[in-house]
């Protein structure tokens, strides 16, 4: 790459999404196209930045059933090594409670207990984790509420680590979506939530646990997160989906049935993903700049991206690129030589970068061409002109001096 000063082409507008800035008519159309839900409370957000794409009574406090376990899983994975084994205590489950029938004294790894919590929603596994991470259930619930305050979950409070109906155990659709975004940053939990079933190998015997979120496995792009159901909460689902390079998180609370819960979640996801597009503002073979070839006059070489750069954009977002390339290239450089880089911005956020390369070879300039190039430059021409004037003046003075010397010699000869 040349040592010439880099030329930065900033804020080059590459593309606008099909509907760059929604007009009033477009906003009205979007509202009319919003999904019809049975859930009294729901929200849909972009997992990347938290942008709310749909909401209905999203800040209403409601019982949340086993989606409580999202916080149980988060605190457990933050405080306990996955390989550590915890001893199960005695758990007195009601007839309708979900559990994996842990026996008192049975030892399971934290990883297997988390799988049991996230997939089978096992209350005995959740209480085992709570005691292991908090020392006691009461202490662990205190940690849950402190974590909720740290995360800014203003409509959330916990009374137990499993989600049983109890005064003081509630959250909102918005808070659940915010919590899910945090939980999904934990690779193990994210991987587990996207698994249809898992085999637990620790404990007294092997167990198979099945994901209660049956959308996982049935819908390829659904990747989580957690179901819940109690008499007071109704059917609850915190969902996550990945399509077109985007990840969305939804929450539906209080639906009347499992089918309604699933239908609402899918309706929200499809509504949300319709607002995204996948575009490629930078592609090989499409020049983004041209640089002069040193010593070759006006000759230039095209500069292009080294590879295709796809980005996901939401309706209304602006896409631009910043190109940084040399103003001049010195050969020899082969075609495909890296000479700069480009950054793609989506609504001001730098999201992707790519090297910029020469589209063709840059030739080397020999000494004669460099000399000819130097001579042809205006400063050189001025110096040559000055030198010519100086030489002419010196010659004139030399001739004048010689003439004066001859006159002096002739005059001296006459006097003799």
PDB file of C-alpha atoms in Angstrom, residues 146-302:
ATOM      1  CA  UNK A 146     -31.560  -7.295  43.146  1.00  0.00           C
ATOM      2  CA  UNK A 147     -30.691  -8.483  39.644  1.00  0.00           C
ATOM      3  CA  UNK A 148     -34.054  -7.250  38.394  1.00  0.00           C
ATOM      4  CA  UNK A 149     -33.255  -3.775  39.730  1.00  0.00           C
ATOM      5  CA  UNK A 150     -29.794  -3.844  38.137  1.00  0.00           C
ATOM      6  CA  UNK A 151     -31.339  -4.723  34.761  1.00  0.00           C
ATOM      7  CA  UNK A 152     -33.926  -1.964  35.083  1.00  0.00           C
ATOM      8  CA  UNK A 153     -36.896  -4.347  35.247  1.00  0.00           C
ATOM      9  CA  UNK A 154     -39.180  -1.817  36.927  1.00  0.00           C
ATOM     10  CA  UNK A 155     -42.364  -3.906  36.669  1.00  0.00           C
ATOM     11  CA  UNK A 156     -40.813  -7.122  37.987  1.00  0.00           C
ATOM     12  CA  UNK A 157     -40.709  -8.728  41.427  1.00  0.00           C
ATOM     13  CA  UNK A 158     -40.036 -12.310  42.464  1.00  0.00           C
ATOM     14  CA  UNK A 159     -41.418 -14.318  45.375  1.00  0.00           C
ATOM     15  CA  UNK A 160     -40.052 -17.742  44.383  1.00  0.00           C
ATOM     16  CA  UNK A 161     -37.546 -19.159  41.870  1.00  0.00           C
ATOM     17  CA  UNK A 162     -39.991 -21.399  39.975  1.00  0.00           C
ATOM     18  CA  UNK A 163     -42.989 -19.232  39.059  1.00  0.00           C
ATOM     19  CA  UNK A 164     -45.767 -20.705  41.176  1.00  0.00           C
ATOM     20  CA  UNK A 165     -48.720 -18.361  41.662  1.00  0.00           C
ATOM     21  CA  UNK A 166     -47.866 -16.309  44.723  1.00  0.00           C
ATOM     22  CA  UNK A 167     -48.416 -12.668  45.671  1.00  0.00           C
ATOM     23  CA  UNK A 168     -45.363 -10.645  44.746  1.00  0.00           C
ATOM     24  CA  UNK A 169     -44.321 -12.818  41.808  1.00  0.00           C
ATOM     25  CA  UNK A 170     -45.003 -10.825  38.658  1.00  0.00           C
ATOM     26  CA  UNK A 171     -43.468  -9.127  35.665  1.00  0.00           C
ATOM     27  CA  UNK A 172     -44.505  -7.448  32.404  1.00  0.00           C
ATOM     28  CA  UNK A 173     -44.166  -8.334  28.748  1.00  0.00           C
ATOM     29  CA  UNK A 174     -41.561  -5.604  28.248  1.00  0.00           C
ATOM     30  CA  UNK A 175     -39.503  -6.701  31.253  1.00  0.00           C
ATOM     31  CA  UNK A 176     -39.608 -10.336  30.153  1.00  0.00           C
ATOM     32  CA  UNK A 177     -38.351  -9.383  26.690  1.00  0.00           C
ATOM     33  CA  UNK A 178     -35.566  -7.306  28.224  1.00  0.00           C
ATOM     34  CA  UNK A 179     -34.574 -10.199  30.480  1.00  0.00           C
ATOM     35  CA  UNK A 180     -34.648 -12.640  27.566  1.00  0.00           C
ATOM     36  CA  UNK A 181     -32.262 -10.421  25.583  1.00  0.00           C
ATOM     37  CA  UNK A 182     -29.807 -10.635  28.488  1.00  0.00           C
ATOM     38  CA  UNK A 183     -30.283 -14.371  28.987  1.00  0.00           C
ATOM     39  CA  UNK A 184     -29.678 -15.089  25.306  1.00  0.00           C
ATOM     40  CA  UNK A 185     -26.229 -13.517  25.569  1.00  0.00           C
ATOM     41  CA  UNK A 186     -25.231 -16.563  27.614  1.00  0.00           C
ATOM     42  CA  UNK A 187     -24.163 -19.078  24.924  1.00  0.00           C
ATOM     43  CA  UNK A 188     -25.068 -22.177  26.935  1.00  0.00           C
ATOM     44  CA  UNK A 189     -28.576 -20.969  27.734  1.00  0.00           C
ATOM     45  CA  UNK A 190     -29.145 -19.747  24.172  1.00  0.00           C
ATOM     46  CA  UNK A 191     -28.046 -23.121  22.791  1.00  0.00           C
ATOM     47  CA  UNK A 192     -30.212 -24.978  25.288  1.00  0.00           C
ATOM     48  CA  UNK A 193     -33.309 -22.866  24.587  1.00  0.00           C
ATOM     49  CA  UNK A 194     -32.997 -23.679  20.867  1.00  0.00           C
ATOM     50  CA  UNK A 195     -32.813 -27.462  21.505  1.00  0.00           C
ATOM     51  CA  UNK A 196     -35.939 -29.623  21.045  1.00  0.00           C
ATOM     52  CA  UNK A 197     -34.757 -32.222  23.536  1.00  0.00           C
ATOM     53  CA  UNK A 198     -31.694 -33.141  25.582  1.00  0.00           C
ATOM     54  CA  UNK A 199     -30.265 -36.155  27.380  1.00  0.00           C
ATOM     55  CA  UNK A 200     -29.179 -35.655  30.996  1.00  0.00           C
ATOM     56  CA  UNK A 201     -26.270 -37.956  31.779  1.00  0.00           C
ATOM     57  CA  UNK A 202     -25.539 -36.955  35.383  1.00  0.00           C
ATOM     58  CA  UNK A 203     -27.648 -38.044  38.346  1.00  0.00           C
ATOM     59  CA  UNK A 204     -28.720 -41.483  39.442  1.00  0.00           C
ATOM     60  CA  UNK A 205     -29.819 -42.388  35.908  1.00  0.00           C
ATOM     61  CA  UNK A 206     -30.021 -40.882  32.430  1.00  0.00           C
ATOM     62  CA  UNK A 207     -33.065 -38.766  31.600  1.00  0.00           C
ATOM     63  CA  UNK A 208     -34.546 -37.335  28.412  1.00  0.00           C
ATOM     64  CA  UNK A 209     -36.058 -33.846  28.722  1.00  0.00           C
ATOM     65  CA  UNK A 210     -38.268 -32.374  26.002  1.00  0.00           C
ATOM     66  CA  UNK A 211     -38.623 -28.683  25.260  1.00  0.00           C
ATOM     67  CA  UNK A 212     -42.104 -27.505  26.299  1.00  0.00           C
ATOM     68  CA  UNK A 213     -41.832 -24.775  23.690  1.00  0.00           C
ATOM     69  CA  UNK A 214     -42.934 -27.006  20.830  1.00  0.00           C
ATOM     70  CA  UNK A 215     -42.319 -24.208  18.306  1.00  0.00           C
ATOM     71  CA  UNK A 216     -38.643 -25.093  18.674  1.00  0.00           C
ATOM     72  CA  UNK A 217     -38.080 -27.990  16.334  1.00  0.00           C
ATOM     73  CA  UNK A 218     -41.392 -27.426  14.557  1.00  0.00           C
ATOM     74  CA  UNK A 219     -40.510 -23.976  13.169  1.00  0.00           C
ATOM     75  CA  UNK A 220     -36.889 -23.872  11.943  1.00  0.00           C
ATOM     76  CA  UNK A 221     -36.303 -20.211  12.751  1.00  0.00           C
ATOM     77  CA  UNK A 222     -37.723 -20.288  16.301  1.00  0.00           C
ATOM     78  CA  UNK A 223     -34.802 -20.455  18.768  1.00  0.00           C
ATOM     79  CA  UNK A 224     -36.406 -20.204  22.207  1.00  0.00           C
ATOM     80  CA  UNK A 225     -36.957 -19.178  24.856  1.00  0.00           C
ATOM     81  CA  UNK A 226     -39.291 -20.214  27.736  1.00  0.00           C
ATOM     82  CA  UNK A 227     -42.874 -21.263  28.337  1.00  0.00           C
ATOM     83  CA  UNK A 228     -45.039 -20.925  31.418  1.00  0.00           C
ATOM     84  CA  UNK A 229     -48.525 -21.832  32.596  1.00  0.00           C
ATOM     85  CA  UNK A 230     -50.479 -21.546  35.821  1.00  0.00           C
ATOM     86  CA  UNK A 231     -54.145 -21.007  36.612  1.00  0.00           C
ATOM     87  CA  UNK A 232     -53.598 -17.304  37.319  1.00  0.00           C
ATOM     88  CA  UNK A 233     -51.027 -16.570  34.600  1.00  0.00           C
ATOM     89  CA  UNK A 234     -52.693 -18.443  31.769  1.00  0.00           C
ATOM     90  CA  UNK A 235     -50.359 -19.536  29.003  1.00  0.00           C
ATOM     91  CA  UNK A 236     -47.171 -17.497  28.681  1.00  0.00           C
ATOM     92  CA  UNK A 237     -44.384 -17.701  26.145  1.00  0.00           C
ATOM     93  CA  UNK A 238     -41.199 -15.696  25.774  1.00  0.00           C
ATOM     94  CA  UNK A 239     -40.128 -16.462  22.212  1.00  0.00           C
ATOM     95  CA  UNK A 240     -37.105 -15.796  20.037  1.00  0.00           C
ATOM     96  CA  UNK A 241     -36.667 -16.106  16.298  1.00  0.00           C
ATOM     97  CA  UNK A 242     -33.827 -15.625  13.836  1.00  0.00           C
ATOM     98  CA  UNK A 243     -34.362 -14.782  10.153  1.00  0.00           C
ATOM     99  CA  UNK A 244     -32.763 -12.485   7.553  1.00  0.00           C
ATOM    100  CA  UNK A 245     -29.826 -11.927   9.883  1.00  0.00           C
ATOM    101  CA  UNK A 246     -32.080 -10.454  12.596  1.00  0.00           C
ATOM    102  CA  UNK A 247     -33.103 -11.808  15.987  1.00  0.00           C
ATOM    103  CA  UNK A 248     -36.457 -10.872  17.512  1.00  0.00           C
ATOM    104  CA  UNK A 249     -37.734 -11.515  21.027  1.00  0.00           C
ATOM    105  CA  UNK A 250     -41.434 -11.690  21.862  1.00  0.00           C
ATOM    106  CA  UNK A 251     -43.505 -12.123  24.976  1.00  0.00           C
ATOM    107  CA  UNK A 252     -47.200 -13.056  25.150  1.00  0.00           C
ATOM    108  CA  UNK A 253     -48.918 -13.210  28.548  1.00  0.00           C
ATOM    109  CA  UNK A 254     -52.302 -14.507  29.603  1.00  0.00           C
ATOM    110  CA  UNK A 255     -53.308 -16.402  26.466  1.00  0.00           C
ATOM    111  CA  UNK A 256     -56.206 -18.826  26.909  1.00  0.00           C
ATOM    112  CA  UNK A 257     -54.544 -21.926  25.487  1.00  0.00           C
ATOM    113  CA  UNK A 258     -51.260 -23.359  24.308  1.00  0.00           C
ATOM    114  CA  UNK A 259     -52.423 -23.101  20.700  1.00  0.00           C
ATOM    115  CA  UNK A 260     -53.304 -19.428  21.168  1.00  0.00           C
ATOM    116  CA  UNK A 261     -49.936 -18.839  22.833  1.00  0.00           C
ATOM    117  CA  UNK A 262     -48.117 -20.358  19.850  1.00  0.00           C
ATOM    118  CA  UNK A 263     -50.297 -18.621  17.262  1.00  0.00           C
ATOM    119  CA  UNK A 264     -49.752 -15.226  18.908  1.00  0.00           C
ATOM    120  CA  UNK A 265     -46.001 -15.769  19.022  1.00  0.00           C
ATOM    121  CA  UNK A 266     -45.795 -16.736  15.357  1.00  0.00           C
ATOM    122  CA  UNK A 267     -48.035 -13.837  14.341  1.00  0.00           C
ATOM    123  CA  UNK A 268     -45.764 -11.400  16.182  1.00  0.00           C
ATOM    124  CA  UNK A 269     -42.628 -12.901  14.670  1.00  0.00           C
ATOM    125  CA  UNK A 270     -43.950 -12.838  11.110  1.00  0.00           C
ATOM    126  CA  UNK A 271     -45.128  -9.262  11.551  1.00  0.00           C
ATOM    127  CA  UNK A 272     -41.704  -8.298  12.854  1.00  0.00           C
ATOM    128  CA  UNK A 273     -39.579 -10.057  10.260  1.00  0.00           C
ATOM    129  CA  UNK A 274     -41.616  -8.457   7.460  1.00  0.00           C
ATOM    130  CA  UNK A 275     -39.976  -5.182   8.533  1.00  0.00           C
ATOM    131  CA  UNK A 276     -36.444  -6.403   7.727  1.00  0.00           C
ATOM    132  CA  UNK A 277     -34.468  -6.736   4.546  1.00  0.00           C
ATOM    133  CA  UNK A 278     -31.093  -8.231   3.745  1.00  0.00           C
ATOM    134  CA  UNK A 279     -29.036  -6.045   1.397  1.00  0.00           C
ATOM    135  CA  UNK A 280     -25.421  -5.977   0.195  1.00  0.00           C
ATOM    136  CA  UNK A 281     -24.181  -2.388  -0.170  1.00  0.00           C
ATOM    137  CA  UNK A 282     -20.647  -3.630  -0.928  1.00  0.00           C
ATOM    138  CA  UNK A 283     -19.880  -6.322  -3.500  1.00  0.00           C
ATOM    139  CA  UNK A 284     -16.781  -7.560  -5.358  1.00  0.00           C
ATOM    140  CA  UNK A 285     -16.647  -6.252  -8.905  1.00  0.00           C
ATOM    141  CA  UNK A 286     -18.410  -3.022  -7.969  1.00  0.00           C
ATOM    142  CA  UNK A 287     -15.820  -0.223  -7.671  1.00  0.00           C
ATOM    143  CA  UNK A 288     -16.207   2.105  -4.693  1.00  0.00           C
ATOM    144  CA  UNK A 289     -13.272   4.390  -5.544  1.00  0.00           C
ATOM    145  CA  UNK A 290     -10.455   4.975  -8.032  1.00  0.00           C
ATOM    146  CA  UNK A 291      -6.866   5.791  -7.132  1.00  0.00           C
ATOM    147  CA  UNK A 292      -4.229   7.418  -9.333  1.00  0.00           C
ATOM    148  CA  UNK A 293      -1.236   5.306 -10.371  1.00  0.00           C
ATOM    149  CA  UNK A 294       1.958   7.070  -9.347  1.00  0.00           C
ATOM    150  CA  UNK A 295       4.081   8.378 -12.278  1.00  0.00           C
ATOM    151  CA  UNK A 296       1.463   7.344 -14.871  1.00  0.00           C
ATOM    152  CA  UNK A 297      -0.260  10.665 -15.425  1.00  0.00           C
ATOM    153  CA  UNK A 298      -4.053  10.443 -15.275  1.00  0.00           C
ATOM    154  CA  UNK A 299      -4.145   6.656 -15.180  1.00  0.00           C
ATOM    155  CA  UNK A 300      -6.303   5.265 -12.355  1.00  0.00           C
ATOM    156  CA  UNK A 301      -7.053   1.850 -10.852  1.00  0.00           C
ATOM    157  CA  UNK A 302     -10.486   0.814  -9.608  1.00  0.00           C
TER     158      UNK A 302
END
